[in-house]
Coordinates of C-alpha atoms in Angstrom, one line a residue:
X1 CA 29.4 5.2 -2.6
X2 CA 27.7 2.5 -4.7
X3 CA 23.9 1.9 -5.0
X4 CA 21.6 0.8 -2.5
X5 CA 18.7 -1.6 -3.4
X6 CA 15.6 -1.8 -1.9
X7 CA 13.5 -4.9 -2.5
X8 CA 9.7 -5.8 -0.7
X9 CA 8.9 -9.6 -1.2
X10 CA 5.5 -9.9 -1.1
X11 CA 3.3 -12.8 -2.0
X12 CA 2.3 -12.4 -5.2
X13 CA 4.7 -9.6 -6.6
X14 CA 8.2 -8.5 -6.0
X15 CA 8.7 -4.6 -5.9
X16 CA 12.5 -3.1 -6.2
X17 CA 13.9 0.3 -6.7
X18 CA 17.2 1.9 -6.5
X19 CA 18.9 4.9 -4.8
X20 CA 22.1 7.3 -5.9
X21 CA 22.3 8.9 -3.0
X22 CA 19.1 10.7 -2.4
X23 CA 18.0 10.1 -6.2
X24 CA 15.8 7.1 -6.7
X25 CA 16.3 5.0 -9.8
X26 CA 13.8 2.7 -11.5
X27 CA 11.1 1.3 -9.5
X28 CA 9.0 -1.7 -11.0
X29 CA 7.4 -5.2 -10.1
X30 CA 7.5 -8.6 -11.5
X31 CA 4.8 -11.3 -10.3
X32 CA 6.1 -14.6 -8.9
X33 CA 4.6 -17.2 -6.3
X34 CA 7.9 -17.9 -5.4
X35 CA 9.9 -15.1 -3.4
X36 CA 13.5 -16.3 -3.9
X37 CA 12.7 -16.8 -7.7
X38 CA 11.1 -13.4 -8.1
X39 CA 13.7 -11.7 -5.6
X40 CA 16.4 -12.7 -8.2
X41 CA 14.5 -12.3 -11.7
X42 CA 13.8 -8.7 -10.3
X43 CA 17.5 -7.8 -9.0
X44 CA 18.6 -9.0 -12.8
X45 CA 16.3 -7.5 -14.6
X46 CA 17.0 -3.9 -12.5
X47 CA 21.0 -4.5 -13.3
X48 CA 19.8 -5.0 -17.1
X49 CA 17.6 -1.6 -17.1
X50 CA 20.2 0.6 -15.8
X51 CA 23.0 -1.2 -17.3
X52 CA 24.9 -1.8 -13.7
X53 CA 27.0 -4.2 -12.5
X54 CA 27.0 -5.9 -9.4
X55 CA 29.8 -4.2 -8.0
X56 CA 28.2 -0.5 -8.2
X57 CA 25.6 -2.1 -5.7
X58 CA 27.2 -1.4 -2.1
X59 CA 23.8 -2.8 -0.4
X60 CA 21.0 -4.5 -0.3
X61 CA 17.8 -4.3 2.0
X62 CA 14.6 -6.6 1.9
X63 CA 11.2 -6.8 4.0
X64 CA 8.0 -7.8 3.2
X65 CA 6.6 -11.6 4.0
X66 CA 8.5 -12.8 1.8
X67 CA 12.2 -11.5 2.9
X68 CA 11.8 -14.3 5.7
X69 CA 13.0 -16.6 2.6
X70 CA 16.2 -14.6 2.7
X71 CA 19.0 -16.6 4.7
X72 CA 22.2 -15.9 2.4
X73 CA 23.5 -12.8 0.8
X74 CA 22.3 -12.2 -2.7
X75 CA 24.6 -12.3 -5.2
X76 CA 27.3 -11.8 -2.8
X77 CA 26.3 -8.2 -1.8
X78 CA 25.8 -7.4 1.5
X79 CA 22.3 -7.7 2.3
X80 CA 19.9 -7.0 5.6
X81 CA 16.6 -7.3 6.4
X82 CA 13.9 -4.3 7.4
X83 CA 11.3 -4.5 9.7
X84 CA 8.5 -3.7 7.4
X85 CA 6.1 -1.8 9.5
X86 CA 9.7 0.6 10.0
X87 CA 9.6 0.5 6.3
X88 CA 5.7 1.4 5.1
X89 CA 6.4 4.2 7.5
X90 CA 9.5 5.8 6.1
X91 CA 8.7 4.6 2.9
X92 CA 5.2 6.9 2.9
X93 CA 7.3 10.0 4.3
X94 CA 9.7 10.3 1.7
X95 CA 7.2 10.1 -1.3
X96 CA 5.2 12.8 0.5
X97 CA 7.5 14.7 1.4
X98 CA 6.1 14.5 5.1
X99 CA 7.4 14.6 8.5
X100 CA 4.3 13.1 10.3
X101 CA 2.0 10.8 8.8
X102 CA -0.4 8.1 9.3
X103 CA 0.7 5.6 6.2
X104 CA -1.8 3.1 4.9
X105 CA -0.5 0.3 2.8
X106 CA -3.1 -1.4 1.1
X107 CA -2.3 -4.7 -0.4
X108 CA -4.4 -7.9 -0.3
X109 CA -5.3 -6.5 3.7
X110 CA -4.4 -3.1 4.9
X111 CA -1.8 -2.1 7.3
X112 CA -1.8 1.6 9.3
X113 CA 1.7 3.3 10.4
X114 CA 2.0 6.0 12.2
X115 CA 5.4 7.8 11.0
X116 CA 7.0 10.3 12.2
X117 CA 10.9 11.5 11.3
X118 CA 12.9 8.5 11.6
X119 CA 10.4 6.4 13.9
X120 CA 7.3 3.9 13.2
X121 CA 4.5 2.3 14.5
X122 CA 2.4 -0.3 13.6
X123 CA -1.0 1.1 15.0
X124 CA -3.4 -1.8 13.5
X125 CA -5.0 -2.6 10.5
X126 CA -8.5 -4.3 8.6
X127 CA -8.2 -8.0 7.1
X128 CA -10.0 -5.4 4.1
X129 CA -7.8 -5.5 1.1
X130 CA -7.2 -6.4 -2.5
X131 CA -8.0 -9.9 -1.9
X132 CA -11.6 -8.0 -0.4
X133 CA -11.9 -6.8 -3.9
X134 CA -11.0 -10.0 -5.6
X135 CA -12.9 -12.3 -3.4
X136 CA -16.3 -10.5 -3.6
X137 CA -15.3 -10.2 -8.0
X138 CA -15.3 -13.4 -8.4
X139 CA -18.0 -14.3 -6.1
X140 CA -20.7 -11.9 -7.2
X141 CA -19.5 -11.2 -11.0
X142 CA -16.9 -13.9 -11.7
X143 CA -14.0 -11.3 -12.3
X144 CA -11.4 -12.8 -11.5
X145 CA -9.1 -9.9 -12.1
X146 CA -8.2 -6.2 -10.8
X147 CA -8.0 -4.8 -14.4
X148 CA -11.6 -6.1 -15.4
X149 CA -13.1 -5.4 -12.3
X150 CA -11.6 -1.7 -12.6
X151 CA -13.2 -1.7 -16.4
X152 CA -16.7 -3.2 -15.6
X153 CA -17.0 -0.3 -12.6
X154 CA -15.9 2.5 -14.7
X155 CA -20.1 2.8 -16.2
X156 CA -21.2 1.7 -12.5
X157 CA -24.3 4.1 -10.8
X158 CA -24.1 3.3 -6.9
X159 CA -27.2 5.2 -6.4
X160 CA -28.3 2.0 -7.9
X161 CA -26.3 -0.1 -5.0
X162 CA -26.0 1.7 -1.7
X163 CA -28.3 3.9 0.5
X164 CA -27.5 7.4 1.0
X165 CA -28.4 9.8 3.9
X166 CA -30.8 11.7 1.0
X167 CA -32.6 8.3 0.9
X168 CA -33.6 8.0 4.7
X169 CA -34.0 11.5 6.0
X170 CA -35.4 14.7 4.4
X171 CA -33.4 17.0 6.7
X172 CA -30.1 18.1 5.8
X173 CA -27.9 17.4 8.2
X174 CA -24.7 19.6 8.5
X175 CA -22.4 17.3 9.2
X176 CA -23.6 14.6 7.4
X177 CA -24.7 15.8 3.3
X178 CA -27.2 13.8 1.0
X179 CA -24.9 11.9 -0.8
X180 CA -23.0 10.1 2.4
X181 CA -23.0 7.0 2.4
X182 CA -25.4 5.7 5.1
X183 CA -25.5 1.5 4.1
X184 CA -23.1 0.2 1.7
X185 CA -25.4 -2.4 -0.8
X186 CA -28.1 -1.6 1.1
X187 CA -30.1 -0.2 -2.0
X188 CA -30.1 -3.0 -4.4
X189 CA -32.4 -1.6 -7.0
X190 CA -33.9 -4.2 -9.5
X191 CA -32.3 -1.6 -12.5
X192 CA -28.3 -2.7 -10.6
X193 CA -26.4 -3.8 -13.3
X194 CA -23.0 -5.7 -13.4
X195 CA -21.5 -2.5 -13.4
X196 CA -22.9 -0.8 -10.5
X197 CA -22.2 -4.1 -8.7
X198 CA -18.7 -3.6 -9.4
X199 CA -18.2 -0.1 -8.4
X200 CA -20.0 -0.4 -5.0
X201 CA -17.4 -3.7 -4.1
X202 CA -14.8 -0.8 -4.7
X203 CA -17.0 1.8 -2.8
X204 CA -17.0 -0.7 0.2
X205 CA -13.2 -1.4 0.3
X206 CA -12.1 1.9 -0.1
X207 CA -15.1 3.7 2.0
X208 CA -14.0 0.8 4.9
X209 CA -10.5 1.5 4.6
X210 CA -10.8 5.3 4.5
X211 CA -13.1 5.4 7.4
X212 CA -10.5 3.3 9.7
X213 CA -7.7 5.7 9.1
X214 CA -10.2 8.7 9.6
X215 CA -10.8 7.3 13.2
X216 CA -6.5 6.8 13.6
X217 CA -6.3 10.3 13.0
X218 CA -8.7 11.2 15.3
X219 CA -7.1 9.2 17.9
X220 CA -3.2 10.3 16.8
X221 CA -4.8 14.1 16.3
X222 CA -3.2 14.6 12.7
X223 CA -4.8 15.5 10.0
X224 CA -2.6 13.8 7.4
X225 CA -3.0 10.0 5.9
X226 CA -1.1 8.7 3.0
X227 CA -2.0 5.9 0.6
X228 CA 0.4 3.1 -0.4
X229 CA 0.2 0.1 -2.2
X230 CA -1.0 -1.7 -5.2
X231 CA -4.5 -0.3 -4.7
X232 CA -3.6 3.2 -5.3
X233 CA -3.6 2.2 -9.2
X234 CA -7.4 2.0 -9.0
X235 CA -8.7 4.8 -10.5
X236 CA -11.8 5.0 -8.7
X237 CA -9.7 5.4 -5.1
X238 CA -9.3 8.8 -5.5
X239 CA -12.5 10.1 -5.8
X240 CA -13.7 8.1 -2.7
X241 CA -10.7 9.3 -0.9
X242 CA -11.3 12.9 -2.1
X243 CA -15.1 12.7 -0.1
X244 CA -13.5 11.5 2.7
X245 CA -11.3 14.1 2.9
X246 CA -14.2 16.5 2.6
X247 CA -16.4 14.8 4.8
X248 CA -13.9 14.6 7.2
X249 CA -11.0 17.9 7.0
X250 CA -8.4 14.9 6.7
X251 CA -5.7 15.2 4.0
X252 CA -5.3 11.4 2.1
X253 CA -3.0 11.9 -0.5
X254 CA -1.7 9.2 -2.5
X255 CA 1.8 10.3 -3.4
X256 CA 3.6 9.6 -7.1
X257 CA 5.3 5.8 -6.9
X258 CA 2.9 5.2 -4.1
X259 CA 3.0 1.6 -5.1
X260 CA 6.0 1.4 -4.0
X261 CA 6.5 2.9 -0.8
X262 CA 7.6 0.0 0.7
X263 CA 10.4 -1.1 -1.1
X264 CA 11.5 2.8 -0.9
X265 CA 11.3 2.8 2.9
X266 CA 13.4 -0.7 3.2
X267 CA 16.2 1.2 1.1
X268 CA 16.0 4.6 2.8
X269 CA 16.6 2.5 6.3
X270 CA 20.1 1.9 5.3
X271 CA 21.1 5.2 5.5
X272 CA 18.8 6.5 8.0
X273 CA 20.4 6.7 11.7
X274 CA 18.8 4.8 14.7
X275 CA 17.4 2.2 12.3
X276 CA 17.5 -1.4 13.3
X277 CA 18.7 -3.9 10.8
X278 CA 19.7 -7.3 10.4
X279 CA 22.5 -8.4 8.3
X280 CA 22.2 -11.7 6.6
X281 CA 25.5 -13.5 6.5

C-alpha cells in the first residue's frame, strides 16, 4: 500500500503529514493566504523531504476551511475531503493515545470535540483564540506577532495584572486557594509593566479556554481534555493548563505534534471504518 497524506487548509497556514501504515512521516506547515497555493507548495515540498514520488502516494485527504477550495484531484492522486470536526476528534486520539476525549483545537478561535473510538462530535466552542491573543497585542502593546508577544510575557508578574481570591477574602477557601484567579485584569497596579500586560492577555485566553472545556467535561462526565493546535507552542499554556488541572481533577494534556492533530485525524479517516468521505473527482 502507498502513502496516505493528510493535509488541513487553514487560513493562514497549511499543515501536512504523512502515514506508512500506522507510522507517521514528516509533519510541518508552510504560511500562505492562498489555500490552493499553499496546498500545493506543501505537497511538493513533503515529496522533496522524504524523497517520494507521486506514485508511492495512494491517497490524499484534506479538511479545514480551506479544503472547500478543493474541486479537482491534486496532482492526479485520488483525493477526498474530511469533515473536520470528524478529524480534530480522531486526530487528538491518536496523538494521545486515547479512546475518549474531549479535543480542543485552538487556532485563531477554539473548537471542542467530543471523541470517542471512531465517532465525533462537535460540542461547541468560544470565538477566544489566537486572533484573541493577537488582537488585544496589538491593541494594548502594538505586538503584532505570537513570537514577541510570547518573549515580552516571559518577565511578566500577573499579581501585578489580575485579582486573586488572596486579594478579596482572608479565609481560605477549600475549593478555591489564594492564588485562583478571581478577575482577570482586574488588578492593574500602577508598577504593570509591558510585560505583565502581556502575560495576563495569555492568562485570559488560556484561563477562558480551559475553563470552557472544564465545564464540557463536567457536562460529558470525563475527566480527560486534550490540547491541539497552534497555540499549544506557547510556552506559557502549560503551566495555566497544569492549575486547571489541579484546580479542577481534570487531565489536559497537550500531546507531542499536537499542532497538528488535525491534519493527522484527516489522514487516519482514510483507513478508519464507518468514516464518511467525499471523493473529489
Amino acid at each position: 500500500m502507498g502513502k496516505v497524506i493528510g493535509i488541513d487548509l487553514g487560513g493562514s497556514t497549511t499543515k501536512i503529514v504523512g502515514f506508512d501504515g500506522k507510522i507517521m512521516i514528516s509533519p510541518f506547515l508552510v504560511r500562505a493566504n492562498d489555500p490552493i497555493a499553499s496546498v500545493y507548495g506543501a505537497f511538493g515540498k513533503f515529496l522533496s523531504i522524504n524523497s517520494f514520488k507521486i506514485e508511492d502516494i495512494e491517497q490524499i485527504m484534506v479538511t479545514g476551511v480551506g479544503s472547500s477550495f478543493v474541486d479537482s484531484r491534486l496532482f492526479g492522486i485520488p483525493t477526498a475531503k474530511v469533515d473536520e470536526f470528524m478529524a480534530i476528534g480522531l486526530g487528538g486520539l491518536f496523538l494521545s493515545n486515547l479512546k475518549k476525549a474531549i479535543i480542543v483545537s485552538m487556532g485563531t478561535g477554539t473548537a471542542l470535540v467530543k471523541a470517542e473510538n471512531n465517532a465525533a462530535v462537535h460540542l461547541g466552542g468560544t470565538g477566544i483564540g489566537g486572533g484573541t491573543l493577537l488582537g488585544l497585542s496589538n491593541r494594548m502593546l502594538n505586538v503584532r506577532h505570537f513570537d514577541e508577544l510570547i518573549e515580552t510575557a516571559s518577565e511578566g508578574n500577573l499579581s501585578n495584572v489580575d485579582l486573586t481570591i488572596g486579594d478579596i477574602s482572608k479565609e481560605v477557601l477549600e475549593t478555591l486557594p489564594s492564588e485562583t484567579t478571581a478577575s482577570n485584569f482586574g488588578k492593574l497596579s500602577d508598577l504593570v509593566t509591558k510585560a505583565d500586560l502581556a502575560l495576563g492577555i495569555i492568562n485570559l485566553v488560556f484561563q477562558t479556554i480551559g475553563m470552557v472545556a472544564v465545564f464540557n467535561t463536567r457536562i460529558d462526565n470525563t475527566k480527560d481534555v486534550v490540547l491541539t493546535g497552534n497555540l499549544t507552542n506557547v510556552p506559557q499554556a502549560k503551566n495555566i493548563f497544569d492549575q486547571l488541572s489541579a484546580l479542577y481533577n481534570v487531565n489536559f494534556q497537550i500531546p507531542e505534534h499536537a499542532e497538528y492533530a488535525t491534519a493527522v485525524g484527516a489522514a487516519i479517516c482514510f483507513n478508519t471504518e464507518g468514516i464518511s468521505m467525499r471523493e473529489v473527482l
